[in-house]
JSON list of C-alpha atoms and ligand atoms in Angstrom, two decimals:
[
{"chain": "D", "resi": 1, "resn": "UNK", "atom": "CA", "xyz": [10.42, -1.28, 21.54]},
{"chain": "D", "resi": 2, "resn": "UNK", "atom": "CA", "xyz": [6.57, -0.25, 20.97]},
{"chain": "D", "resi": 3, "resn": "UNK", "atom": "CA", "xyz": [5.18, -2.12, 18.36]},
{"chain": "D", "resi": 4, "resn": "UNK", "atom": "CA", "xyz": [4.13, 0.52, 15.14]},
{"chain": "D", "resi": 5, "resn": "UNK", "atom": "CA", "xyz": [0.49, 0.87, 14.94]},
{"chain": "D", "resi": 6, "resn": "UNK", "atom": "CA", "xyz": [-0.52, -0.03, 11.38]},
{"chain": "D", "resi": 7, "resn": "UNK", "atom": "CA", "xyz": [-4.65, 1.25, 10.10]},
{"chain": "D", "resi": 8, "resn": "UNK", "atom": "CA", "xyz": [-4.63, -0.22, 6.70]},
{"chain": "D", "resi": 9, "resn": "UNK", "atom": "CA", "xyz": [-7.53, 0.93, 4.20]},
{"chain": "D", "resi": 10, "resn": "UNK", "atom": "CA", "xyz": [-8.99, -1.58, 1.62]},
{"chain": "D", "resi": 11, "resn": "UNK", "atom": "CA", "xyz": [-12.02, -1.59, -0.63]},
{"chain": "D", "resi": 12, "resn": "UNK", "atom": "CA", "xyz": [-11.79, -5.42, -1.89]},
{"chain": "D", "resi": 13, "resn": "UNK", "atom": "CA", "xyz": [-10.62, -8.42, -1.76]},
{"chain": "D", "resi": 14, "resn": "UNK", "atom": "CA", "xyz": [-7.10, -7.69, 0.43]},
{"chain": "D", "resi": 15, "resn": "UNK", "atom": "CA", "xyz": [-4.90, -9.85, -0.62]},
{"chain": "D", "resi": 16, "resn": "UNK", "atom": "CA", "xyz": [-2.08, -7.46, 0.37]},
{"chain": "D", "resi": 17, "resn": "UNK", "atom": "CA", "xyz": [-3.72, -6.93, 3.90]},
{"chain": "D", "resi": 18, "resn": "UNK", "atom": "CA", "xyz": [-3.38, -10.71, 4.23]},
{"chain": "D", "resi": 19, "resn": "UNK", "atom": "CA", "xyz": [0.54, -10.22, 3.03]},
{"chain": "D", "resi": 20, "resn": "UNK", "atom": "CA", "xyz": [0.84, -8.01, 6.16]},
{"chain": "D", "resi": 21, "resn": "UNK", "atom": "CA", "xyz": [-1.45, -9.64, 9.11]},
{"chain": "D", "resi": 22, "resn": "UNK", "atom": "CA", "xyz": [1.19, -12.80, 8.28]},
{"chain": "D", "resi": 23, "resn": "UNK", "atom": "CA", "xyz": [4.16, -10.95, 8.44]},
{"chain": "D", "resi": 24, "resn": "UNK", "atom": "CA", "xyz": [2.95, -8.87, 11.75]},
{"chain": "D", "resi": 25, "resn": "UNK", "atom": "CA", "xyz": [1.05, -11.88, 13.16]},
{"chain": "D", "resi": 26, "resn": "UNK", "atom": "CA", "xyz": [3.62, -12.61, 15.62]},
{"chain": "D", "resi": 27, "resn": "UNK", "atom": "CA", "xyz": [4.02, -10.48, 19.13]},
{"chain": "D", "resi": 28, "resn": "UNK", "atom": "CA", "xyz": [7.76, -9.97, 18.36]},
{"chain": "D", "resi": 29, "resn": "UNK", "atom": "CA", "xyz": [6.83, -8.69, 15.01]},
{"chain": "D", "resi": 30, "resn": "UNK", "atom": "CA", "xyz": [7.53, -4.33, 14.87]},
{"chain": "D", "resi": 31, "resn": "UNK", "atom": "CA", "xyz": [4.18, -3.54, 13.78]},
{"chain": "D", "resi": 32, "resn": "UNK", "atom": "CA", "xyz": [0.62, -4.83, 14.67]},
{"chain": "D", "resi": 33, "resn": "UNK", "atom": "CA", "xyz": [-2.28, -4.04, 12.44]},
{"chain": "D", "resi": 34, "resn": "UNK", "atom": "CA", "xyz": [-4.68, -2.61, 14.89]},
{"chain": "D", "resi": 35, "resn": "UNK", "atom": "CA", "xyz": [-7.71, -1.40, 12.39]},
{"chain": "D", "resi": 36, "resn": "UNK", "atom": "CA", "xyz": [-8.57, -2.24, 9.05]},
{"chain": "D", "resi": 37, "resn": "UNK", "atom": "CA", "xyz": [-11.57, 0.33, 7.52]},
{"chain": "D", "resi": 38, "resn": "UNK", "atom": "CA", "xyz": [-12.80, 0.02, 4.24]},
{"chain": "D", "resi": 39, "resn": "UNK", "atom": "CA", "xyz": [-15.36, 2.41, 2.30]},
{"chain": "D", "resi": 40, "resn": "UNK", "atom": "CA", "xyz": [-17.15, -0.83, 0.91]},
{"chain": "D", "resi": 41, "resn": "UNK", "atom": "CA", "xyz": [-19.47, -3.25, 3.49]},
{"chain": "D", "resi": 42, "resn": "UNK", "atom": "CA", "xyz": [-18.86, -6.11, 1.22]},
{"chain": "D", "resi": 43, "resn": "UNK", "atom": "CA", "xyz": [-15.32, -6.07, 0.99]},
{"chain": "D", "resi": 44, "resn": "UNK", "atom": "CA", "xyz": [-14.44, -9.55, 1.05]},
{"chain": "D", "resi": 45, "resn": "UNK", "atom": "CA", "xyz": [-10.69, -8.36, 2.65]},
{"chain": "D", "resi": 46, "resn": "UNK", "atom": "CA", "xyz": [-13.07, -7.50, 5.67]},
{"chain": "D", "resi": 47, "resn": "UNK", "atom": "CA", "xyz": [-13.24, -11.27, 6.64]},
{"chain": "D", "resi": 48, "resn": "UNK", "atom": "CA", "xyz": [-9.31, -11.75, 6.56]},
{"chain": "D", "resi": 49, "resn": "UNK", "atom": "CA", "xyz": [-9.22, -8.82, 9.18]},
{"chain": "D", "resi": 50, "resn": "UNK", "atom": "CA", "xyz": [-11.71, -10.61, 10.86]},
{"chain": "D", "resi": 51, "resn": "UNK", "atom": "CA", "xyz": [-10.67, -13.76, 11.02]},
{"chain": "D", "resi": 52, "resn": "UNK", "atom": "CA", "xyz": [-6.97, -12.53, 12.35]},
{"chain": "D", "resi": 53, "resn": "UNK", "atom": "CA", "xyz": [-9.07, -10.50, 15.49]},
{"chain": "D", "resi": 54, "resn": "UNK", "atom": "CA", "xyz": [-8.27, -7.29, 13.97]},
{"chain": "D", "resi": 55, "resn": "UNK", "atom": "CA", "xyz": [-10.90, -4.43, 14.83]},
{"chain": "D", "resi": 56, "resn": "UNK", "atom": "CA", "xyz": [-12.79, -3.32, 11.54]},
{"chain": "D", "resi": 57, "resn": "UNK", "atom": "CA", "xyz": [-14.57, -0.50, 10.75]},
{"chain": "D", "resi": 58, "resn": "UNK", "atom": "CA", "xyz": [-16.81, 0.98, 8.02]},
{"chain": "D", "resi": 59, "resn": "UNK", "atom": "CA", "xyz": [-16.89, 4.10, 6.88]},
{"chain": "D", "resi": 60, "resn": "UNK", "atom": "CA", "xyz": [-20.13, 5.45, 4.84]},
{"chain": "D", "resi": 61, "resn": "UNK", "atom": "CA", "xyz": [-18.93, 6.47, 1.43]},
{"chain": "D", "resi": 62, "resn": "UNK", "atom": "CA", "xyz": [-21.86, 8.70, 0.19]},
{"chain": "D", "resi": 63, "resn": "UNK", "atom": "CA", "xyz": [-19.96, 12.25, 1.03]},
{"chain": "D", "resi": 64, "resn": "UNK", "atom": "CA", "xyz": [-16.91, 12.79, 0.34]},
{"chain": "D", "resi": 65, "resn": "UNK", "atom": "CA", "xyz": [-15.62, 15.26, 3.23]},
{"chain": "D", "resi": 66, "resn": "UNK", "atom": "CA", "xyz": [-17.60, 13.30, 5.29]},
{"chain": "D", "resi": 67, "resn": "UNK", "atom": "CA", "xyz": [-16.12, 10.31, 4.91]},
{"chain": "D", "resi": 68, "resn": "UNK", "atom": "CA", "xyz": [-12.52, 11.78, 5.18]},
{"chain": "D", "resi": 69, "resn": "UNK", "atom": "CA", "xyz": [-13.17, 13.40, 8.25]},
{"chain": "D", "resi": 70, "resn": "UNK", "atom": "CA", "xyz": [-14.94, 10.20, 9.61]},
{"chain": "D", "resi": 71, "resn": "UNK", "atom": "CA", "xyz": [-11.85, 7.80, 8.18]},
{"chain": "D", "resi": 72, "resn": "UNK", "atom": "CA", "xyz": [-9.48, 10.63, 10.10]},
{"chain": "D", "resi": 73, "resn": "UNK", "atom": "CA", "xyz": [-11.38, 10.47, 13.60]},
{"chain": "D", "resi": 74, "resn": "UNK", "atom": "CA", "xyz": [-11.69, 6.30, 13.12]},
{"chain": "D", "resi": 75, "resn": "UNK", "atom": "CA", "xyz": [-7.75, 6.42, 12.56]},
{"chain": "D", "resi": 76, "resn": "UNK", "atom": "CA", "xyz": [-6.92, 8.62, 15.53]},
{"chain": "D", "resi": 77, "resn": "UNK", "atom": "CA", "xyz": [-9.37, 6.83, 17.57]},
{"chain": "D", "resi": 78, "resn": "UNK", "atom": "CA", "xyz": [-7.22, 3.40, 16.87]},
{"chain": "D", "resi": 79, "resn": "UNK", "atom": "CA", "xyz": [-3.84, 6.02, 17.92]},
{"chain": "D", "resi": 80, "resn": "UNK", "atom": "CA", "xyz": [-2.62, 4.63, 14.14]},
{"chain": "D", "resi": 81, "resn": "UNK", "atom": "CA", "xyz": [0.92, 5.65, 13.47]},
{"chain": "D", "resi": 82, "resn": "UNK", "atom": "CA", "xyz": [0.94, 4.61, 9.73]},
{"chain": "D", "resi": 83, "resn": "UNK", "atom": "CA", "xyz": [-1.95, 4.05, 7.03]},
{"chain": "D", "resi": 84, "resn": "UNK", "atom": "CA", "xyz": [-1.49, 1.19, 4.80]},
{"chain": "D", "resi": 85, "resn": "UNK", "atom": "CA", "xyz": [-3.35, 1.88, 1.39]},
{"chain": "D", "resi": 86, "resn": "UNK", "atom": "CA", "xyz": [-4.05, -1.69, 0.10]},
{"chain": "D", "resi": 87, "resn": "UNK", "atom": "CA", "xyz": [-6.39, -1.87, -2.55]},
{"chain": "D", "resi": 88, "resn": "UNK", "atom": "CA", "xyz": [-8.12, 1.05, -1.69]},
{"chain": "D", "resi": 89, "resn": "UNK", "atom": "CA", "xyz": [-10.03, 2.63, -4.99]},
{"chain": "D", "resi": 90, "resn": "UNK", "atom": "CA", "xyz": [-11.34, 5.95, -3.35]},
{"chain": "D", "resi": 91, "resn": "UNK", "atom": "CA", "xyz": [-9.42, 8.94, -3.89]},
{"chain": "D", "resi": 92, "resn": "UNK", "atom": "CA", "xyz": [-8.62, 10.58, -0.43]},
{"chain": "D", "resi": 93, "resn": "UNK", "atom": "CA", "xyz": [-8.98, 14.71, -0.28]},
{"chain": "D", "resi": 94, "resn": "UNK", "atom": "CA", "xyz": [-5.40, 16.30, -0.48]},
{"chain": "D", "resi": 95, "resn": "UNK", "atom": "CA", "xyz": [-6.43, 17.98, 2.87]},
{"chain": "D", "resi": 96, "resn": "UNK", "atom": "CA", "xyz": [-6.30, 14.59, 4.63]},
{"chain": "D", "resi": 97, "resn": "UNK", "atom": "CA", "xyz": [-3.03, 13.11, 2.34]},
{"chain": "D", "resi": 98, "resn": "UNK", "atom": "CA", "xyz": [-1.60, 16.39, 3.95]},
{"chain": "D", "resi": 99, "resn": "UNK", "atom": "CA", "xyz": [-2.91, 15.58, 7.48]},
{"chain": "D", "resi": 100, "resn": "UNK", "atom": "CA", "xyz": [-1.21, 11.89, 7.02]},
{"chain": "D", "resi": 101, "resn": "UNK", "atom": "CA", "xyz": [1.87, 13.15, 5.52]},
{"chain": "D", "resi": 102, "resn": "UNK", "atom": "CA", "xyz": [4.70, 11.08, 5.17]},
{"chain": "D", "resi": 103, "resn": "UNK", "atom": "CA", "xyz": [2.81, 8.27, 7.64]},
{"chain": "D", "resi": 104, "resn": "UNK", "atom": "CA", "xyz": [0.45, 7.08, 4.69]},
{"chain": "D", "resi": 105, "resn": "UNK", "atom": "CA", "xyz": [1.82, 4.65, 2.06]},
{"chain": "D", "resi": 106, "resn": "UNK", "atom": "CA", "xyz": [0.49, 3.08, -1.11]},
{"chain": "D", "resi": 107, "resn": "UNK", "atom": "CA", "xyz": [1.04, 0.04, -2.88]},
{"chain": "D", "resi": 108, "resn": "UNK", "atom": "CA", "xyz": [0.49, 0.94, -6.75]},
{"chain": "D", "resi": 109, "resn": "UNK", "atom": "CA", "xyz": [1.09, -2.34, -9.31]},
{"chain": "D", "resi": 110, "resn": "UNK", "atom": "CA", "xyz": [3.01, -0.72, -11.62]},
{"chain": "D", "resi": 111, "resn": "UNK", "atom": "CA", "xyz": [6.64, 0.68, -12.21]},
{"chain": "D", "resi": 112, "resn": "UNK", "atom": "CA", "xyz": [6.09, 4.34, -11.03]},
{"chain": "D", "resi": 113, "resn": "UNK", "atom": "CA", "xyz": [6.32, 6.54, -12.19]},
{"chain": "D", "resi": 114, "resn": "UNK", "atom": "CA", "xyz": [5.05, 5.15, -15.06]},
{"chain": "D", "resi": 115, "resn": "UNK", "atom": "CA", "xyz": [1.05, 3.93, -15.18]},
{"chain": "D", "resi": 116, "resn": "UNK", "atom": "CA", "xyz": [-0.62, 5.82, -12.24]},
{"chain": "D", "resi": 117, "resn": "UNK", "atom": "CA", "xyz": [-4.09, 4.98, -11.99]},
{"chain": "D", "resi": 118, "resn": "UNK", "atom": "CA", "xyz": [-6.12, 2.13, -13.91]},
{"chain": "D", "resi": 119, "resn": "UNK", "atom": "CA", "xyz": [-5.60, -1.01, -15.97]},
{"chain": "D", "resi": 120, "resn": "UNK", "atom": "CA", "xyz": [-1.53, -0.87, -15.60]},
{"chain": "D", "resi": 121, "resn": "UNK", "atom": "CA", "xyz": [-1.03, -4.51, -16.75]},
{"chain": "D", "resi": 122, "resn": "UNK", "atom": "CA", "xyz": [-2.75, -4.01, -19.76]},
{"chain": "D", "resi": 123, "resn": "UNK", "atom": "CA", "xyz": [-0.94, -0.70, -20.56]},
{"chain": "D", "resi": 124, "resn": "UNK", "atom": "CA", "xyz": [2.15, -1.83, -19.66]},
{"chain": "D", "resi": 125, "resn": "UNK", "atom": "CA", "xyz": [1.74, -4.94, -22.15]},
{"chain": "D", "resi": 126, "resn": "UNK", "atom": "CA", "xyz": [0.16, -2.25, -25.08]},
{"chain": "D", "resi": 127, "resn": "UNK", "atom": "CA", "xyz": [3.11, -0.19, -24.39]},
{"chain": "D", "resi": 128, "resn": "UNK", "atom": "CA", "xyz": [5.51, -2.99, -25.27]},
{"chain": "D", "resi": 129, "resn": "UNK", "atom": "CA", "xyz": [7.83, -2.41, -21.77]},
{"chain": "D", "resi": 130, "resn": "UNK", "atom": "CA", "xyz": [9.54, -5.11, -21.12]},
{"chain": "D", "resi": 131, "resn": "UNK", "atom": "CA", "xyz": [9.63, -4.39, -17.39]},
{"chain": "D", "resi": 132, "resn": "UNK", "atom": "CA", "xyz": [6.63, -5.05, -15.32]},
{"chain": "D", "resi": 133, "resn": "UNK", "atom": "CA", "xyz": [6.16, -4.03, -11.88]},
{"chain": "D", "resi": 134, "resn": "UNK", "atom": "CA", "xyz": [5.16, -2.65, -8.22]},
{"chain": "D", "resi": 135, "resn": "UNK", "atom": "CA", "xyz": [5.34, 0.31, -6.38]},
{"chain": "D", "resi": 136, "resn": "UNK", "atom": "CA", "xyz": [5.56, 1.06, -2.43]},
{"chain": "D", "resi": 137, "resn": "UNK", "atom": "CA", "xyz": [5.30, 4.95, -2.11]},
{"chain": "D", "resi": 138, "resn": "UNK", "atom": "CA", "xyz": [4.63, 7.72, 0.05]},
{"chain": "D", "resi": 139, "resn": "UNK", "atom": "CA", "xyz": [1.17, 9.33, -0.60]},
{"chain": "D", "resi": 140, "resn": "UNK", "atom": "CA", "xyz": [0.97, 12.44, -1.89]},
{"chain": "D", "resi": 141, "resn": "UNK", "atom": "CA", "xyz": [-2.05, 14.44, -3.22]},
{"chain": "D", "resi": 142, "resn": "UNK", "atom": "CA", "xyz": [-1.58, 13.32, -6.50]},
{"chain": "D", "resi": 143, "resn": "UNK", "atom": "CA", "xyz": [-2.82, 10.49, -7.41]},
{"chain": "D", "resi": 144, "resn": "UNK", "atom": "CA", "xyz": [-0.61, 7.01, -7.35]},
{"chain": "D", "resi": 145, "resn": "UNK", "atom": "CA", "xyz": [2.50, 9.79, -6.94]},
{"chain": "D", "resi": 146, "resn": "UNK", "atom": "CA", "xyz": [5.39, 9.74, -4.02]},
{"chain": "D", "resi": 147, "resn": "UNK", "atom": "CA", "xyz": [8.47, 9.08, -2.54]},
{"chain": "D", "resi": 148, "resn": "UNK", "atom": "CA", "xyz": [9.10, 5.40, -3.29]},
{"chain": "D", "resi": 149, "resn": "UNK", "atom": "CA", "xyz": [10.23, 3.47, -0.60]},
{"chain": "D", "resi": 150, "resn": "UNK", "atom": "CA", "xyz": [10.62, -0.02, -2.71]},
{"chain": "D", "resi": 151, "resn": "UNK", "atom": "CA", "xyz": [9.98, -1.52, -6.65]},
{"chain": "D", "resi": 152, "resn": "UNK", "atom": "CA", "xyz": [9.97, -5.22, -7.67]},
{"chain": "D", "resi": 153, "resn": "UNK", "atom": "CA", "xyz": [10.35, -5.09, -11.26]},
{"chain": "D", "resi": 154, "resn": "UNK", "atom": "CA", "xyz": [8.74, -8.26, -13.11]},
{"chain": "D", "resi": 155, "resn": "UNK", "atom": "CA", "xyz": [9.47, -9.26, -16.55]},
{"chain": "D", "resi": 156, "resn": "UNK", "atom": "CA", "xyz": [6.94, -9.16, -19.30]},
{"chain": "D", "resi": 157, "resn": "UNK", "atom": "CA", "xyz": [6.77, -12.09, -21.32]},
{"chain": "D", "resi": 158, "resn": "UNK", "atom": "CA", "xyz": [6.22, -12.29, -25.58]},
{"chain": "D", "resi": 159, "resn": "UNK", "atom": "CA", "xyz": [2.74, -14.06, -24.68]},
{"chain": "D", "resi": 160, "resn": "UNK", "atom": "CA", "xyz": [1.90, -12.34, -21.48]},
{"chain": "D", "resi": 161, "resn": "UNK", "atom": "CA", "xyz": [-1.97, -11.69, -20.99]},
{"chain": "D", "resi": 162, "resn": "UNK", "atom": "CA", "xyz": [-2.89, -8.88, -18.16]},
{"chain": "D", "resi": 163, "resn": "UNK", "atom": "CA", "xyz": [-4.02, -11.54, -15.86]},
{"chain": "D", "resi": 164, "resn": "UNK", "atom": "CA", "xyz": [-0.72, -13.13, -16.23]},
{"chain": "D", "resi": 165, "resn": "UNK", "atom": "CA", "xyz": [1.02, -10.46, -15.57]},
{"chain": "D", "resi": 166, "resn": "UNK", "atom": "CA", "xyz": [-1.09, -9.56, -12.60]},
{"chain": "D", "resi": 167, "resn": "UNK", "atom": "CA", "xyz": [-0.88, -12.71, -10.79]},
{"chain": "D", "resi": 168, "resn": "UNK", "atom": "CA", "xyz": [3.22, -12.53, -11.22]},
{"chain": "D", "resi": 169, "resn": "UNK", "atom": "CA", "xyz": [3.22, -8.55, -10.23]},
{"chain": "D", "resi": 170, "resn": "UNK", "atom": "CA", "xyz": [0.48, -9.54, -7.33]},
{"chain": "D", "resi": 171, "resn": "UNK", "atom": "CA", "xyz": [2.93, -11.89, -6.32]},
{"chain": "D", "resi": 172, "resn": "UNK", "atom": "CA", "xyz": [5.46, -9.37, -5.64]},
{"chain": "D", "resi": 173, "resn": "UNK", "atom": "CA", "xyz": [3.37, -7.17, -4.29]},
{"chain": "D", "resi": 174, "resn": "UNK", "atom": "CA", "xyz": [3.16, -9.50, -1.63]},
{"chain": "D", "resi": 175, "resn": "UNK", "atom": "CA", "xyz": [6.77, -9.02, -0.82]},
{"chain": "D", "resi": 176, "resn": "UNK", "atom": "CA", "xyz": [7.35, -5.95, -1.11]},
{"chain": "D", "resi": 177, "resn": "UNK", "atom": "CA", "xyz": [4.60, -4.78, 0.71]},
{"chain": "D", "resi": 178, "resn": "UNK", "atom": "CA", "xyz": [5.74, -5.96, 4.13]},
{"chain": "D", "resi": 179, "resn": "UNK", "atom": "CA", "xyz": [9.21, -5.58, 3.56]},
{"chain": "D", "resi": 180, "resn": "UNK", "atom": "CA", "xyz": [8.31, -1.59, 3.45]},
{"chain": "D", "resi": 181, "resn": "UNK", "atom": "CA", "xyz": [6.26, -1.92, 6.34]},
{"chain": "D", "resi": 182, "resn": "UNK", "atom": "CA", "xyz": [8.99, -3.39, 8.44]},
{"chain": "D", "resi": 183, "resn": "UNK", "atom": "CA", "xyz": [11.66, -1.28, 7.50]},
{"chain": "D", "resi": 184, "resn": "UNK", "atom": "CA", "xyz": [9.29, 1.79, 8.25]},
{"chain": "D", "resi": 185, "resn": "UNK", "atom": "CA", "xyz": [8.14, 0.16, 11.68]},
{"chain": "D", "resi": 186, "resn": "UNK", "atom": "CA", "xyz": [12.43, -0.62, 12.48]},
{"chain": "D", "resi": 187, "resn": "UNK", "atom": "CA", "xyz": [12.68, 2.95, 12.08]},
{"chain": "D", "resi": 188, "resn": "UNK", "atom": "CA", "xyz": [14.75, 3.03, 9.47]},
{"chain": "D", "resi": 189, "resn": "UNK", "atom": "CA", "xyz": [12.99, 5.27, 6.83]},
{"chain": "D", "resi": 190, "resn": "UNK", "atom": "CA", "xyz": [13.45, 8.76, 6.48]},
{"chain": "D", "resi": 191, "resn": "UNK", "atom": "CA", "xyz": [11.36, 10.93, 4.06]},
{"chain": "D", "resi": 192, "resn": "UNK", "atom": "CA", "xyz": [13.32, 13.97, 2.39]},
{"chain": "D", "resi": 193, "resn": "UNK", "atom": "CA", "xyz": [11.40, 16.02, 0.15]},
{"chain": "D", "resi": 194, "resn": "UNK", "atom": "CA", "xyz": [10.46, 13.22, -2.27]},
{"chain": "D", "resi": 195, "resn": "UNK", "atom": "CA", "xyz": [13.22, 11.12, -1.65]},
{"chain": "D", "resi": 196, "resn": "UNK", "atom": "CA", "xyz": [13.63, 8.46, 0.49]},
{"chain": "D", "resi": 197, "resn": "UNK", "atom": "CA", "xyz": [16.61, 7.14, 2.24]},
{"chain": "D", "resi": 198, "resn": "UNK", "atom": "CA", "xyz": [16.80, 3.97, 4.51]},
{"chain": "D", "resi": 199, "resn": "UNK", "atom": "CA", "xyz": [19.09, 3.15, 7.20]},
{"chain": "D", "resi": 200, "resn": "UNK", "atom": "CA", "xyz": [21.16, -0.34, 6.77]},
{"chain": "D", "resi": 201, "resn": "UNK", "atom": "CA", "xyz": [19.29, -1.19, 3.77]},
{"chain": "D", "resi": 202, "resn": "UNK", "atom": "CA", "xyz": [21.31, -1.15, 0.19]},
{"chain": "D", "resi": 203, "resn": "UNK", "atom": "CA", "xyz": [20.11, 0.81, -3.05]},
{"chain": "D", "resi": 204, "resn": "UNK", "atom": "CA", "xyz": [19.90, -3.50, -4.30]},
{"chain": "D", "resi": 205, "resn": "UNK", "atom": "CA", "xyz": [17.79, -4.34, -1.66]},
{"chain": "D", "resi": 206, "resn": "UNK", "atom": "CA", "xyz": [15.29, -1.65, -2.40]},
{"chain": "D", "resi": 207, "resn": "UNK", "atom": "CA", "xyz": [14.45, -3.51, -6.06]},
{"chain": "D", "resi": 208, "resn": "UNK", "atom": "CA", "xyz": [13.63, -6.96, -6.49]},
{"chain": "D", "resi": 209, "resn": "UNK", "atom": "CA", "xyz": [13.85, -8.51, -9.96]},
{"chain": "D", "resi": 210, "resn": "UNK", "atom": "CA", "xyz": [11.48, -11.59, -10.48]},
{"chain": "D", "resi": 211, "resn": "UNK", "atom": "CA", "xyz": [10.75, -12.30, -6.71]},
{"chain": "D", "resi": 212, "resn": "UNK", "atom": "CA", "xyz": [9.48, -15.76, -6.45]},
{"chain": "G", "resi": 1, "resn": "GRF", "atom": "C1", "xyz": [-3.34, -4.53, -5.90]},
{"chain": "G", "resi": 1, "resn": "GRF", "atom": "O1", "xyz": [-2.90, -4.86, -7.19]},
{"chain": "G", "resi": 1, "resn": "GRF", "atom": "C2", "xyz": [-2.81, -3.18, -5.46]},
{"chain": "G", "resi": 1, "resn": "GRF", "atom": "O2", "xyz": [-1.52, -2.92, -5.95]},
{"chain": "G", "resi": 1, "resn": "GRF", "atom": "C3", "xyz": [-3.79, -2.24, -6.09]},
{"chain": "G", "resi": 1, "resn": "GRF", "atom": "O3", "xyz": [-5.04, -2.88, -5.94]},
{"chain": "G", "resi": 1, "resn": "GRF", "atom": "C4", "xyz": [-4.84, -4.29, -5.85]},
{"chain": "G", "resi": 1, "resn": "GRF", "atom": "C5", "xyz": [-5.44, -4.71, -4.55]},
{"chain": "G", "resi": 1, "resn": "GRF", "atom": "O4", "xyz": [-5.42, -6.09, -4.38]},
{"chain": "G", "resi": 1, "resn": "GRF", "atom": "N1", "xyz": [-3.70, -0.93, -5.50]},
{"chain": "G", "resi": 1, "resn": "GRF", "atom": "P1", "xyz": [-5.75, -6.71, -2.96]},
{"chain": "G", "resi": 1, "resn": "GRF", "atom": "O5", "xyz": [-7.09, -6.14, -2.52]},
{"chain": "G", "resi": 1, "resn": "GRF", "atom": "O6", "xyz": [-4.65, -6.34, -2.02]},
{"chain": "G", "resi": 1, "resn": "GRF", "atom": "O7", "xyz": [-5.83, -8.18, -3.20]}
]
């Protein structure tokens, strides 16, 4: 079977990239990263790309339709089959989310849908939940809002600073991340309306608690 042709988008360091290019690395893998872009020159998840001999591309940031319809030509130019959001802090015009519909996901650290956007570790830990967590989602115009393909759920601790947290949620980002990928890339996945429903995979397997 064709391998799925991954374009994933980053604006830092890429730690989640690097999750993927190790769990696609191998030629009987079902995906193969075949562009990472990023809106930032210094992104230091640009050297990860590089280092694995995956094309890279940047895309000028100053306008904001321009860069969308650049970051669309760059994608279909690579024949991408699914965008990978990873660390990606540019909001994308709901005119290209629409374009990319249902073949864009996210990864969002939190529980979603609760804490889109900013500073979820330390919200989560003001708001006293006792569940921590990460998102894989379908991208929708809304910001950090979609059909969720996969949660790990990580527990908050009495003592637990946001970089604590963090590091344990990043952790399981780092799971979760490529599991969604792969299931996506086996065909499994099916989008309907904003649910999502995946062949030969259990509603357990779609949370993990505490990954390690
Ligand atoms: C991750 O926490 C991701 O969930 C969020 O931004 C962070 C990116 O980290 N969207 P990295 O660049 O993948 O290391």
């Amino acid at each position: 079977m064709a391998r799925l042709r991954i374009g994933v988008l980053i604006s830092g360091r890429g730690s989640n990239l690097q999750a993927l290019i190790d769990e696609f690395a191998g030629a009987s893998a079902p995906a193969e990263i075949v562009l990472v872009a990023s809106n930032v020159a210094a992104a230091s998840g640009l050297a990860r790309a590089r280092a694995a001999g995956i094309e890279t591309a940047i895309i000028d940031n100053t306008d904001r339709q321009a860069f969308d319809t650049a970051l669309d030509a760059r994608l279909r130019s690579s024949e991408v089959e699914l965008v990978c959001l990873a660390g990606f802090m540019r909001i994308l015009s709901g005119r290209l989310v629409e374009t990319w519909r249902d073949r864009m996901i996210n990864i969002h650290p939190s529980l979603l849908p609760a804490f889109p956007g900013l500073h979820t570790h330390e919200r989560a830990i003001a708001a006293g939940v006792r569940f921590a967590g990460c998102t894989v989602h379908f991208v929708r115009p809304r910001v950090d809002s979609g059909p969720i393909v996969v949660q790990a759920a990580v527990t908050v601790r009495p003592d637990d600073t946001p970089e604590g947290l963090a590091e344990r949620v990043l952790a399981a980002e780092h799971r979760i991340y490529p599991l969604a990928v792969r299931w996506i890339a086996e065909g499994r996945v099916a989008v309907a309306g904003e649910r999502v429903t995946i062949a030969g995979i259990g509603a357990a397997d779609r949370v993990l608690i505490n990954p390690s």
